[in-house]
Amino acid sequence: MQSATEILADVWTSVGGDPAALAAVRLTGDEAQLPSSFRVAAAAGVSVAATGLAAAEIWKLRSGQSQDVAVDMRHAVVECRSERYLRVDGKPPPPAWDAIAGVYKVRDGFVRLHTNFPHHRDAVCRVLSCKAERDEVQAALMQWDGEAFETAAYADGGVVAFMRSHDQWSATPHAKALAQLPLISITKIGEAAPKPWPAGDRPLSDIRVLDLSRVIAGPVAGRTLAAHGADVLLISSPDLPAIPWLTIDTGRGKLTGFVDLKGAQGCGVLRDLLADADIFSQGYRPRAIAALGFSPEEAAHISPGIVYVTLSAYGHAGPWAERRGFDSLVQTTTGFNHAEGQAAGLDGPKELPAQMLDHATGYFMAFGAMMAKARQAREGGSWHVQVSLAGTGRWLWNLGRVNDGLAISDLKADAVTPFIEQVPSGFGPLQSVSHSALLSKTPAFWARPAMPLGSHPPKWP
């Protein structure tokens, strides 16, 4: 089984990182941090360390100065559960899930429903012809086979998952297509002159990031770029559903403005912002973003030299390329819940002890964005970075299993306390997890406080 340092070397060199740079990074601490049969702490430490090393390399390009990067695996795994440790004015998070979200039996196994957004809940109830009550949902689901319900729910705009074993998942046409894709794909999508690095005292000083993402993975990418000095502008709309607690946790370091993309005026505002952006990070489905006029190729035309970052649930090839998804559903579909359940001796699913696909994917988005930006500055061009929850899941699965991993004790409060910082915000005082990549010359920090969505005008500082 590879060490975490060897895993990092593979990730780093897979997108053209200089192997010599790896001498600057140290991954410390034990992998045995959370109860799981999967290597969740290694995944946390490696994904965060990749971003820290990319930031250090960019600083070297900008200033000529080398620096050291250290990541403690306990700190990294705590940061990969940052939403559960957030406190606003001393108060813990509210319940994370909608009343009918979660696991249900069907005739041939189990399904998971994700109903935190009202339109997703409504779609499930339409398909099942029932009220949004757990007992009614369960009774209706007993009339269905899991895959048939999954297909019907997706066709009606719902987001659900039939629990498969890893072998069942691996036999699907989509899993076979996904297996042909790299963990992080970086492809050239247009010609452009190299953009020189602006002056600044941080790795990403004066780098403009347009962030069109929600929930965890995409917002974590923006939060990470902001931690290294980028000007991150999160664009949302009052009409889009959001999960407030996640917005606070991932909003640190960002400006946030409203733009209505349903009309020509709003699309014009976004086009103007894009024209002056360095990185465009988004999690829309391909047809949806293209319909608004912001496909990767169109973005490269609007903003030559752009680094365009795409997040998807299931990857950009195969029959599920357009399918919506969230971390919990991808865990269910691709075999993690089945495997953890079996390791725990359960007749049913068990979740990973963190939203690890979300968080690691967010760090890989930020890592890919920085590596592509460095390439742009060196050789020009516009670049497309593609990362998916299912691709990250495939990578995590292939890191190997931990015997008796579920016997590891979960982290107690006193183990987490060293990584908590007190910061002001537009929501009140926050206790939140500090960034776990420690850079010796350009320490990561968030220069802007988390603010309610739409707090700033949609313009660059």
Short mmCIF file of C-alpha atoms in Angstrom, two decimals:
data_model
loop_
_atom_site.label_atom_id
_atom_site.label_comp_id
_atom_site.label_asym_id
_atom_site.label_seq_id
_atom_site.Cartn_x
_atom_site.Cartn_y
_atom_site.Cartn_z
CA MET A 1 0.00 0.00 0.00
CA GLN A 2 1.38 3.42 -0.95
CA SER A 3 2.28 5.96 1.72
CA ALA A 4 0.47 9.31 1.73
CA THR A 5 3.67 10.94 0.43
CA GLU A 6 3.80 8.52 -2.51
CA ILE A 7 0.11 9.17 -3.26
CA LEU A 8 0.80 12.92 -3.28
CA ALA A 9 3.70 12.40 -5.69
CA ASP A 10 1.38 10.56 -8.10
CA VAL A 11 -1.27 13.31 -7.94
CA TRP A 12 1.32 16.07 -8.29
CA THR A 13 3.09 14.61 -11.31
CA SER A 14 -0.18 13.53 -13.01
CA VAL A 15 -0.83 17.15 -14.04
CA GLY A 16 2.77 18.05 -14.85
CA GLY A 17 4.09 19.04 -11.44
CA ASP A 18 7.90 19.03 -11.18
CA PRO A 19 8.94 16.00 -9.08
CA ALA A 20 11.76 18.08 -7.54
CA ALA A 21 9.17 20.35 -5.89
CA LEU A 22 7.96 17.47 -3.70
CA ALA A 23 11.03 17.88 -1.48
CA ALA A 24 9.41 21.02 -0.05
CA VAL A 25 6.31 19.30 1.36
CA ARG A 26 5.85 17.28 4.56
CA LEU A 27 2.78 15.24 5.42
CA THR A 28 2.79 14.56 9.17
CA GLY A 29 0.65 12.66 11.65
CA ASP A 30 -1.06 9.31 11.75
CA GLU A 31 -3.61 8.15 9.19
CA ALA A 32 -5.77 6.63 11.94
CA GLN A 33 -7.97 9.68 12.56
CA LEU A 34 -11.58 8.73 11.73
CA PRO A 35 -13.49 5.43 11.90
CA SER A 36 -13.59 4.13 8.32
CA SER A 37 -12.45 1.17 6.27
CA PHE A 38 -11.20 3.72 3.70
CA ARG A 39 -8.13 5.95 3.83
CA VAL A 40 -10.02 9.17 4.51
CA ALA A 41 -7.17 10.92 6.37
CA ALA A 42 -4.73 10.14 3.55
CA ALA A 43 -7.25 11.54 1.05
CA ALA A 44 -7.64 14.69 3.16
CA GLY A 45 -3.92 15.22 3.69
CA VAL A 46 -2.96 14.57 0.07
CA SER A 47 -5.67 16.75 -1.49
CA VAL A 48 -4.87 19.69 0.81
CA ALA A 49 -1.10 19.24 0.41
CA ALA A 50 -1.46 19.35 -3.39
CA THR A 51 -3.06 22.81 -3.12
CA GLY A 52 -0.39 24.04 -0.71
CA LEU A 53 2.41 22.81 -2.95
CA ALA A 54 0.80 24.46 -6.01
CA ALA A 55 0.54 27.75 -4.11
CA ALA A 56 4.20 27.46 -3.08
CA GLU A 57 5.28 26.79 -6.67
CA ILE A 58 3.30 29.81 -7.89
CA TRP A 59 4.99 31.95 -5.23
CA LYS A 60 8.35 30.70 -6.50
CA LEU A 61 7.35 31.70 -10.05
CA ARG A 62 6.26 35.14 -8.86
CA SER A 63 9.03 35.95 -6.37
CA GLY A 64 11.88 33.52 -6.93
CA GLN A 65 11.54 32.38 -3.29
CA SER A 66 11.14 28.73 -2.31
CA GLN A 67 9.19 27.80 0.80
CA ASP A 68 8.22 24.76 2.82
CA VAL A 69 4.71 23.26 3.01
CA ALA A 70 3.51 21.17 5.95
CA VAL A 71 0.16 19.43 6.34
CA ASP A 72 -0.87 17.58 9.50
CA MET A 73 -3.29 14.77 8.59
CA ARG A 74 -5.44 15.35 11.65
CA HIS A 75 -5.81 19.04 10.80
CA ALA A 76 -6.61 18.17 7.17
CA VAL A 77 -9.29 15.64 8.09
CA VAL A 78 -10.83 18.15 10.53
CA GLU A 79 -10.88 20.72 7.71
CA CYS A 80 -12.63 18.12 5.54
CA ARG A 81 -15.43 18.19 8.13
CA SER A 82 -15.27 21.97 8.63
CA GLU A 83 -19.03 22.41 8.36
CA ARG A 84 -19.67 20.32 11.46
CA TYR A 85 -17.21 22.28 13.61
CA LEU A 86 -18.46 25.74 12.62
CA ARG A 87 -20.06 27.77 15.42
CA VAL A 88 -21.89 31.03 14.82
CA ASP A 89 -22.06 33.20 17.93
CA GLY A 90 -21.34 30.00 19.89
CA LYS A 91 -24.25 28.07 18.36
CA PRO A 92 -23.74 24.66 16.67
CA PRO A 93 -25.16 23.85 13.23
CA PRO A 94 -28.87 23.15 12.79
CA PRO A 95 -29.95 19.68 11.54
CA ALA A 96 -28.15 19.09 8.27
CA TRP A 97 -30.85 17.15 6.45
CA ASP A 98 -34.41 17.67 5.26
CA ALA A 99 -37.08 15.64 7.10
CA ILE A 100 -37.43 12.98 4.36
CA ALA A 101 -33.80 12.85 3.25
CA GLY A 102 -31.85 9.66 3.89
CA VAL A 103 -31.99 5.90 3.40
CA TYR A 104 -35.07 3.81 2.58
CA LYS A 105 -35.73 0.20 1.68
CA VAL A 106 -36.95 -0.75 -1.78
CA ARG A 107 -37.95 -4.21 -3.02
CA ASP A 108 -34.39 -5.16 -3.96
CA GLY A 109 -32.23 -3.19 -1.53
CA PHE A 110 -31.85 0.42 -0.43
CA VAL A 111 -32.07 3.91 -1.93
CA ARG A 112 -30.91 7.28 -0.62
CA LEU A 113 -32.91 10.47 -1.16
CA HIS A 114 -31.34 13.94 -1.23
CA THR A 115 -34.18 16.39 -0.59
CA ASN A 116 -32.46 19.42 0.99
CA PHE A 117 -33.60 21.61 -1.91
CA PRO A 118 -37.41 21.95 -2.17
CA HIS A 119 -37.58 21.19 -5.92
CA HIS A 120 -35.71 17.91 -5.35
CA ARG A 121 -38.11 16.96 -2.53
CA ASP A 122 -41.11 17.82 -4.72
CA ALA A 123 -39.78 15.64 -7.56
CA VAL A 124 -39.47 12.60 -5.26
CA CYS A 125 -43.02 13.09 -3.96
CA ARG A 126 -44.36 13.44 -7.51
CA VAL A 127 -42.77 10.18 -8.61
CA LEU A 128 -44.00 8.37 -5.49
CA SER A 129 -47.44 10.08 -5.46
CA CYS A 130 -47.15 10.65 -1.73
CA LYS A 131 -46.83 13.41 0.87
CA ALA A 132 -43.43 14.47 2.23
CA GLU A 133 -43.75 12.23 5.31
CA ARG A 134 -41.19 9.50 6.07
CA ASP A 135 -43.78 6.74 6.61
CA GLU A 136 -45.58 7.57 3.36
CA VAL A 137 -42.32 7.75 1.42
CA GLN A 138 -41.21 4.36 2.80
CA ALA A 139 -44.56 2.72 2.02
CA ALA A 140 -44.48 4.06 -1.55
CA LEU A 141 -40.88 2.95 -2.11
CA MET A 142 -41.72 -0.65 -1.22
CA GLN A 143 -43.60 -0.78 -4.53
CA TRP A 144 -40.38 -0.06 -6.47
CA ASP A 145 -37.17 -1.77 -7.54
CA GLY A 146 -34.24 0.52 -6.74
CA GLU A 147 -32.84 1.13 -10.20
CA ALA A 148 -36.28 1.74 -11.69
CA PHE A 149 -37.03 4.34 -9.01
CA GLU A 150 -33.60 5.97 -9.48
CA THR A 151 -34.23 6.29 -13.23
CA ALA A 152 -37.78 7.63 -12.79
CA ALA A 153 -36.76 10.14 -10.12
CA TYR A 154 -33.91 11.54 -12.20
CA ALA A 155 -36.20 11.85 -15.23
CA ASP A 156 -38.51 14.02 -13.10
CA GLY A 157 -35.73 16.25 -11.71
CA GLY A 158 -35.05 14.40 -8.46
CA VAL A 159 -31.66 13.39 -7.06
CA VAL A 160 -31.58 9.92 -5.51
CA ALA A 161 -29.28 6.90 -5.51
CA PHE A 162 -29.79 3.14 -5.57
CA MET A 163 -27.21 1.48 -3.29
CA ARG A 164 -24.84 -0.67 -5.33
CA SER A 165 -21.89 -2.77 -4.29
CA HIS A 166 -18.60 -1.70 -5.83
CA ASP A 167 -18.74 -4.74 -8.13
CA GLN A 168 -22.25 -3.80 -9.29
CA TRP A 169 -21.14 -0.23 -9.91
CA SER A 170 -17.96 -1.30 -11.73
CA ALA A 171 -20.04 -3.36 -14.17
CA THR A 172 -22.11 -0.35 -15.31
CA PRO A 173 -21.33 1.37 -18.61
CA HIS A 174 -20.79 4.65 -16.79
CA ALA A 175 -18.22 3.23 -14.35
CA LYS A 176 -16.33 1.81 -17.34
CA ALA A 177 -16.33 5.24 -19.02
CA LEU A 178 -15.23 6.94 -15.78
CA ALA A 179 -12.32 4.50 -15.43
CA GLN A 180 -10.83 5.96 -18.63
CA LEU A 181 -10.68 9.50 -17.21
CA PRO A 182 -7.82 10.97 -15.14
CA LEU A 183 -8.45 12.20 -11.59
CA ILE A 184 -7.86 15.79 -12.78
CA SER A 185 -8.15 16.60 -16.47
CA ILE A 186 -6.44 19.76 -17.81
CA THR A 187 -6.97 20.43 -21.53
CA LYS A 188 -6.24 23.41 -23.78
CA ILE A 189 -9.41 25.02 -25.17
CA GLY A 190 -8.09 28.12 -26.94
CA GLU A 191 -5.14 30.24 -27.93
CA ALA A 192 -4.09 33.25 -25.85
CA ALA A 193 -0.93 35.13 -24.95
CA PRO A 194 0.62 34.32 -21.56
CA LYS A 195 -0.70 36.62 -18.81
CA PRO A 196 2.13 37.97 -16.63
CA TRP A 197 1.74 37.57 -12.87
CA PRO A 198 0.57 40.78 -11.21
CA ALA A 199 2.54 42.30 -8.34
CA GLY A 200 1.53 41.10 -4.88
CA ASP A 201 2.73 39.63 -1.60
CA ARG A 202 0.76 36.34 -1.71
CA PRO A 203 0.73 33.43 -4.21
CA LEU A 204 -2.62 34.43 -5.75
CA SER A 205 -2.59 38.19 -5.09
CA ASP A 206 -4.77 40.00 -7.68
CA ILE A 207 -5.85 36.73 -9.33
CA ARG A 208 -9.59 37.04 -10.01
CA VAL A 209 -11.79 33.98 -9.47
CA LEU A 210 -15.42 33.95 -10.58
CA ASP A 211 -17.16 31.31 -8.42
CA LEU A 212 -20.53 29.92 -9.60
CA SER A 213 -20.92 26.99 -7.23
CA ARG A 214 -23.03 25.81 -4.30
CA VAL A 215 -23.06 23.28 -1.43
CA ILE A 216 -19.50 21.99 -0.64
CA ALA A 217 -17.02 20.94 -3.35
CA GLY A 218 -17.04 24.02 -5.59
CA PRO A 219 -17.28 26.46 -2.67
CA VAL A 220 -14.34 24.71 -0.94
CA ALA A 221 -12.29 25.28 -4.11
CA GLY A 222 -13.06 29.01 -4.01
CA ARG A 223 -12.37 29.18 -0.27
CA THR A 224 -8.97 27.54 -0.84
CA LEU A 225 -7.98 29.94 -3.63
CA ALA A 226 -9.02 32.83 -1.36
CA ALA A 227 -6.81 31.42 1.42
CA HIS A 228 -3.80 32.02 -0.86
CA GLY A 229 -4.81 35.59 -1.71
CA ALA A 230 -7.14 35.35 -4.72
CA ASP A 231 -10.01 37.81 -5.15
CA VAL A 232 -12.91 35.34 -5.20
CA LEU A 233 -16.32 36.68 -6.24
CA LEU A 234 -19.16 34.25 -5.51
CA ILE A 235 -22.11 34.86 -7.81
CA SER A 236 -25.53 33.63 -6.71
CA SER A 237 -29.18 34.62 -7.05
CA PRO A 238 -31.91 35.17 -4.46
CA ASP A 239 -33.96 32.63 -6.45
CA LEU A 240 -31.42 29.80 -6.03
CA PRO A 241 -31.83 27.55 -2.98
CA ALA A 242 -28.84 27.49 -0.64
CA ILE A 243 -27.86 25.71 2.56
CA PRO A 244 -27.10 28.63 4.93
CA TRP A 245 -24.61 26.85 7.20
CA LEU A 246 -22.50 25.70 4.27
CA THR A 247 -22.65 29.20 2.78
CA ILE A 248 -21.14 30.61 5.99
CA ASP A 249 -18.43 27.96 6.28
CA THR A 250 -17.30 28.12 2.65
CA GLY A 251 -17.86 31.89 2.31
CA ARG A 252 -14.74 32.87 4.24
CA GLY A 253 -12.45 34.99 2.09
CA LYS A 254 -15.02 35.75 -0.63
CA LEU A 255 -16.97 38.65 -2.00
CA THR A 256 -20.56 37.67 -2.83
CA GLY A 257 -22.93 39.29 -5.30
CA PHE A 258 -26.29 38.52 -6.91
CA VAL A 259 -26.74 38.22 -10.69
CA ASP A 260 -29.96 36.99 -12.30
CA LEU A 261 -28.84 34.67 -15.10
CA LYS A 262 -32.41 34.15 -16.31
CA GLY A 263 -32.32 37.46 -18.23
CA ALA A 264 -30.09 39.06 -20.86
CA GLN A 265 -29.05 41.86 -18.50
CA GLY A 266 -27.72 39.43 -15.87
CA CYS A 267 -25.88 37.38 -18.47
CA GLY A 268 -24.33 40.62 -19.70
CA VAL A 269 -23.10 41.42 -16.18
CA LEU A 270 -21.59 37.94 -15.86
CA ARG A 271 -19.98 38.27 -19.29
CA ASP A 272 -18.32 41.53 -18.22
CA LEU A 273 -17.06 39.90 -15.00
CA LEU A 274 -15.76 36.91 -16.94
CA ALA A 275 -13.89 39.16 -19.38
CA ASP A 276 -11.70 40.36 -16.51
CA ALA A 277 -11.42 37.02 -14.65
CA ASP A 278 -8.43 34.69 -14.46
CA ILE A 279 -10.32 31.61 -13.20
CA PHE A 280 -13.98 30.65 -13.74
CA SER A 281 -15.14 27.89 -11.39
CA GLN A 282 -18.59 26.39 -11.81
CA GLY A 283 -20.70 23.34 -11.04
CA TYR A 284 -23.58 23.66 -13.52
CA ARG A 285 -24.39 20.74 -15.78
CA PRO A 286 -22.80 21.14 -19.27
CA ARG A 287 -25.99 21.87 -21.21
CA ALA A 288 -27.28 24.29 -18.56
CA ILE A 289 -24.17 26.48 -18.54
CA ALA A 290 -23.85 26.33 -22.34
CA ALA A 291 -27.48 27.45 -22.72
CA LEU A 292 -26.57 30.62 -20.79
CA GLY A 293 -23.66 31.31 -23.17
CA PHE A 294 -20.84 30.26 -20.83
CA SER A 295 -19.54 26.93 -22.12
CA PRO A 296 -15.77 26.44 -21.81
CA GLU A 297 -15.23 27.39 -25.46
CA GLU A 298 -17.44 30.49 -25.18
CA ALA A 299 -15.66 31.53 -21.98
CA ALA A 300 -12.29 31.20 -23.76
CA HIS A 301 -13.65 33.49 -26.50
CA ILE A 302 -14.96 36.06 -23.96
CA SER A 303 -11.81 35.92 -21.82
CA PRO A 304 -8.76 34.62 -23.71
CA GLY A 305 -6.35 33.01 -21.25
CA ILE A 306 -9.14 31.91 -18.86
CA VAL A 307 -8.74 28.86 -16.63
CA TYR A 308 -12.22 27.28 -16.69
CA VAL A 309 -12.89 24.77 -13.89
CA THR A 310 -15.80 22.33 -14.19
CA LEU A 311 -17.18 20.26 -11.32
CA SER A 312 -19.52 17.36 -12.10
CA ALA A 313 -21.03 14.57 -10.06
CA TYR A 314 -20.15 11.64 -12.31
CA GLY A 315 -17.47 12.85 -14.75
CA HIS A 316 -17.56 14.27 -18.27
CA ALA A 317 -17.77 10.98 -20.22
CA GLY A 318 -20.32 8.17 -20.18
CA PRO A 319 -24.13 7.94 -20.00
CA TRP A 320 -24.34 9.70 -16.60
CA ALA A 321 -22.24 12.73 -17.60
CA GLU A 322 -25.30 15.02 -17.30
CA ARG A 323 -26.64 13.45 -14.10
CA ARG A 324 -26.98 15.61 -11.00
CA GLY A 325 -25.48 14.35 -7.78
CA PHE A 326 -24.17 15.08 -4.31
CA ASP A 327 -21.44 13.46 -2.21
CA SER A 328 -23.87 11.27 -0.22
CA LEU A 329 -25.50 9.96 -3.40
CA VAL A 330 -22.20 9.24 -5.17
CA GLN A 331 -21.03 7.34 -2.06
CA THR A 332 -24.25 5.28 -2.27
CA THR A 333 -24.12 4.64 -6.01
CA THR A 334 -20.45 3.72 -6.32
CA GLY A 335 -20.14 1.19 -3.49
CA PHE A 336 -18.80 3.13 -0.49
CA ASN A 337 -21.97 2.86 1.62
CA HIS A 338 -22.29 -0.86 0.86
CA ALA A 339 -18.61 -1.51 1.70
CA GLU A 340 -18.65 0.51 4.94
CA GLY A 341 -21.89 -1.23 5.94
CA GLN A 342 -20.34 -4.64 5.33
CA ALA A 343 -17.18 -3.67 7.26
CA ALA A 344 -19.41 -2.61 10.17
CA GLY A 345 -21.45 -5.84 10.00
CA LEU A 346 -24.64 -4.00 9.01
CA ASP A 347 -27.42 -5.16 6.69
CA GLY A 348 -27.57 -1.81 4.94
CA PRO A 349 -25.59 1.30 4.09
CA LYS A 350 -23.09 3.19 6.23
CA GLU A 351 -21.71 6.61 5.26
CA LEU A 352 -18.08 7.67 5.25
CA PRO A 353 -17.26 9.68 8.41
CA ALA A 354 -16.83 12.88 6.36
CA GLN A 355 -18.16 14.30 3.09
CA MET A 356 -14.79 13.24 1.76
CA LEU A 357 -15.69 13.15 -1.93
CA ASP A 358 -16.93 16.74 -1.69
CA HIS A 359 -13.99 18.15 0.23
CA ALA A 360 -11.22 16.31 -1.62
CA THR A 361 -12.82 17.23 -4.96
CA GLY A 362 -12.90 20.88 -3.86
CA TYR A 363 -9.18 20.78 -3.13
CA PHE A 364 -8.49 19.03 -6.44
CA MET A 365 -10.45 21.78 -8.24
CA ALA A 366 -8.30 24.44 -6.56
CA PHE A 367 -5.13 22.43 -7.26
CA GLY A 368 -6.05 21.97 -10.93
CA ALA A 369 -6.91 25.66 -11.24
CA MET A 370 -3.53 26.73 -9.84
CA MET A 371 -1.58 24.26 -11.99
CA ALA A 372 -3.45 25.41 -15.11
CA LYS A 373 -2.92 29.08 -14.17
CA ALA A 374 0.82 28.48 -13.81
CA ARG A 375 0.82 26.79 -17.21
CA GLN A 376 -1.09 29.74 -18.73
CA ALA A 377 1.47 32.19 -17.35
CA ARG A 378 4.28 30.06 -18.76
CA GLU A 379 3.00 29.12 -22.22
CA GLY A 380 -0.29 30.96 -22.82
CA GLY A 381 -3.57 29.41 -23.95
CA SER A 382 -6.97 28.99 -22.30
CA TRP A 383 -7.40 25.86 -20.20
CA HIS A 384 -10.23 23.60 -19.00
CA VAL A 385 -9.88 21.76 -15.65
CA GLN A 386 -12.40 18.94 -15.05
CA VAL A 387 -12.93 17.14 -11.74
CA SER A 388 -15.81 14.96 -10.50
CA LEU A 389 -17.10 13.52 -7.24
CA ALA A 390 -17.19 10.04 -8.76
CA GLY A 391 -13.65 10.43 -10.09
CA THR A 392 -12.43 11.39 -6.63
CA GLY A 393 -14.36 8.40 -5.26
CA ARG A 394 -12.63 6.07 -7.70
CA TRP A 395 -9.26 7.51 -6.59
CA LEU A 396 -10.15 7.07 -2.89
CA TRP A 397 -11.29 3.48 -3.47
CA ASN A 398 -8.03 2.66 -5.23
CA LEU A 399 -5.95 3.92 -2.27
CA GLY A 400 -6.87 0.65 -0.54
CA ARG A 401 -8.79 -0.43 2.55
CA VAL A 402 -7.97 -0.26 6.26
CA ASN A 403 -8.33 -3.47 8.28
CA ASP A 404 -10.28 -2.75 11.48
CA GLY A 405 -10.48 0.89 10.42
CA LEU A 406 -13.96 1.20 11.89
CA ALA A 407 -12.51 0.44 15.34
CA ILE A 408 -10.68 3.79 15.31
CA SER A 409 -12.27 6.24 17.76
CA ASP A 410 -13.82 9.37 16.30
CA LEU A 411 -12.15 12.68 17.12
CA LYS A 412 -13.12 14.25 20.44
CA ALA A 413 -13.57 17.98 20.94
CA ASP A 414 -10.14 18.46 22.54
CA ALA A 415 -8.48 16.91 19.45
CA VAL A 416 -10.19 19.48 17.22
CA THR A 417 -9.69 22.60 19.39
CA PRO A 418 -6.10 23.37 18.19
CA PHE A 419 -7.40 23.88 14.65
CA ILE A 420 -10.24 26.28 15.51
CA GLU A 421 -9.85 30.04 15.01
CA GLN A 422 -12.12 32.89 16.13
CA VAL A 423 -13.02 35.29 13.32
CA PRO A 424 -15.63 38.01 12.75
CA SER A 425 -18.25 37.66 10.00
CA GLY A 426 -21.43 39.18 8.65
CA PHE A 427 -23.31 36.52 10.62
CA GLY A 428 -21.69 37.21 14.01
CA PRO A 429 -18.51 35.83 15.59
CA LEU A 430 -17.39 32.53 14.04
CA GLN A 431 -15.43 29.63 15.44
CA SER A 432 -14.17 27.91 12.30
CA VAL A 433 -11.45 25.52 11.15
CA SER A 434 -8.24 27.19 10.02
CA HIS A 435 -6.59 26.15 6.77
CA SER A 436 -4.44 23.04 7.17
CA ALA A 437 -1.72 23.71 4.56
CA LEU A 438 1.00 25.62 6.43
CA LEU A 439 3.31 27.58 4.11
CA SER A 440 6.52 28.93 5.65
CA LYS A 441 6.71 32.28 3.79
CA THR A 442 3.13 33.01 2.65
CA PRO A 443 0.81 31.67 5.37
CA ALA A 444 -2.72 30.89 4.21
CA PHE A 445 -5.48 33.08 5.67
CA TRP A 446 -8.79 34.64 4.68
CA ALA A 447 -8.55 38.41 4.31
CA ARG A 448 -12.31 38.87 3.95
CA PRO A 449 -15.02 37.75 6.40
CA ALA A 450 -17.87 35.43 5.41
CA MET A 451 -20.89 37.56 4.49
CA PRO A 452 -24.54 36.88 3.61
CA LEU A 453 -25.11 36.04 -0.06
CA GLY A 454 -25.50 39.15 -2.21
CA SER A 455 -23.67 41.45 0.24
CA HIS A 456 -21.44 43.04 -2.43
CA PRO A 457 -22.04 44.56 -5.87
CA PRO A 458 -21.20 42.15 -8.71
CA LYS A 459 -17.93 43.89 -9.64
CA TRP A 460 -14.24 43.27 -9.17
CA PRO A 461 -12.44 45.09 -6.33
#
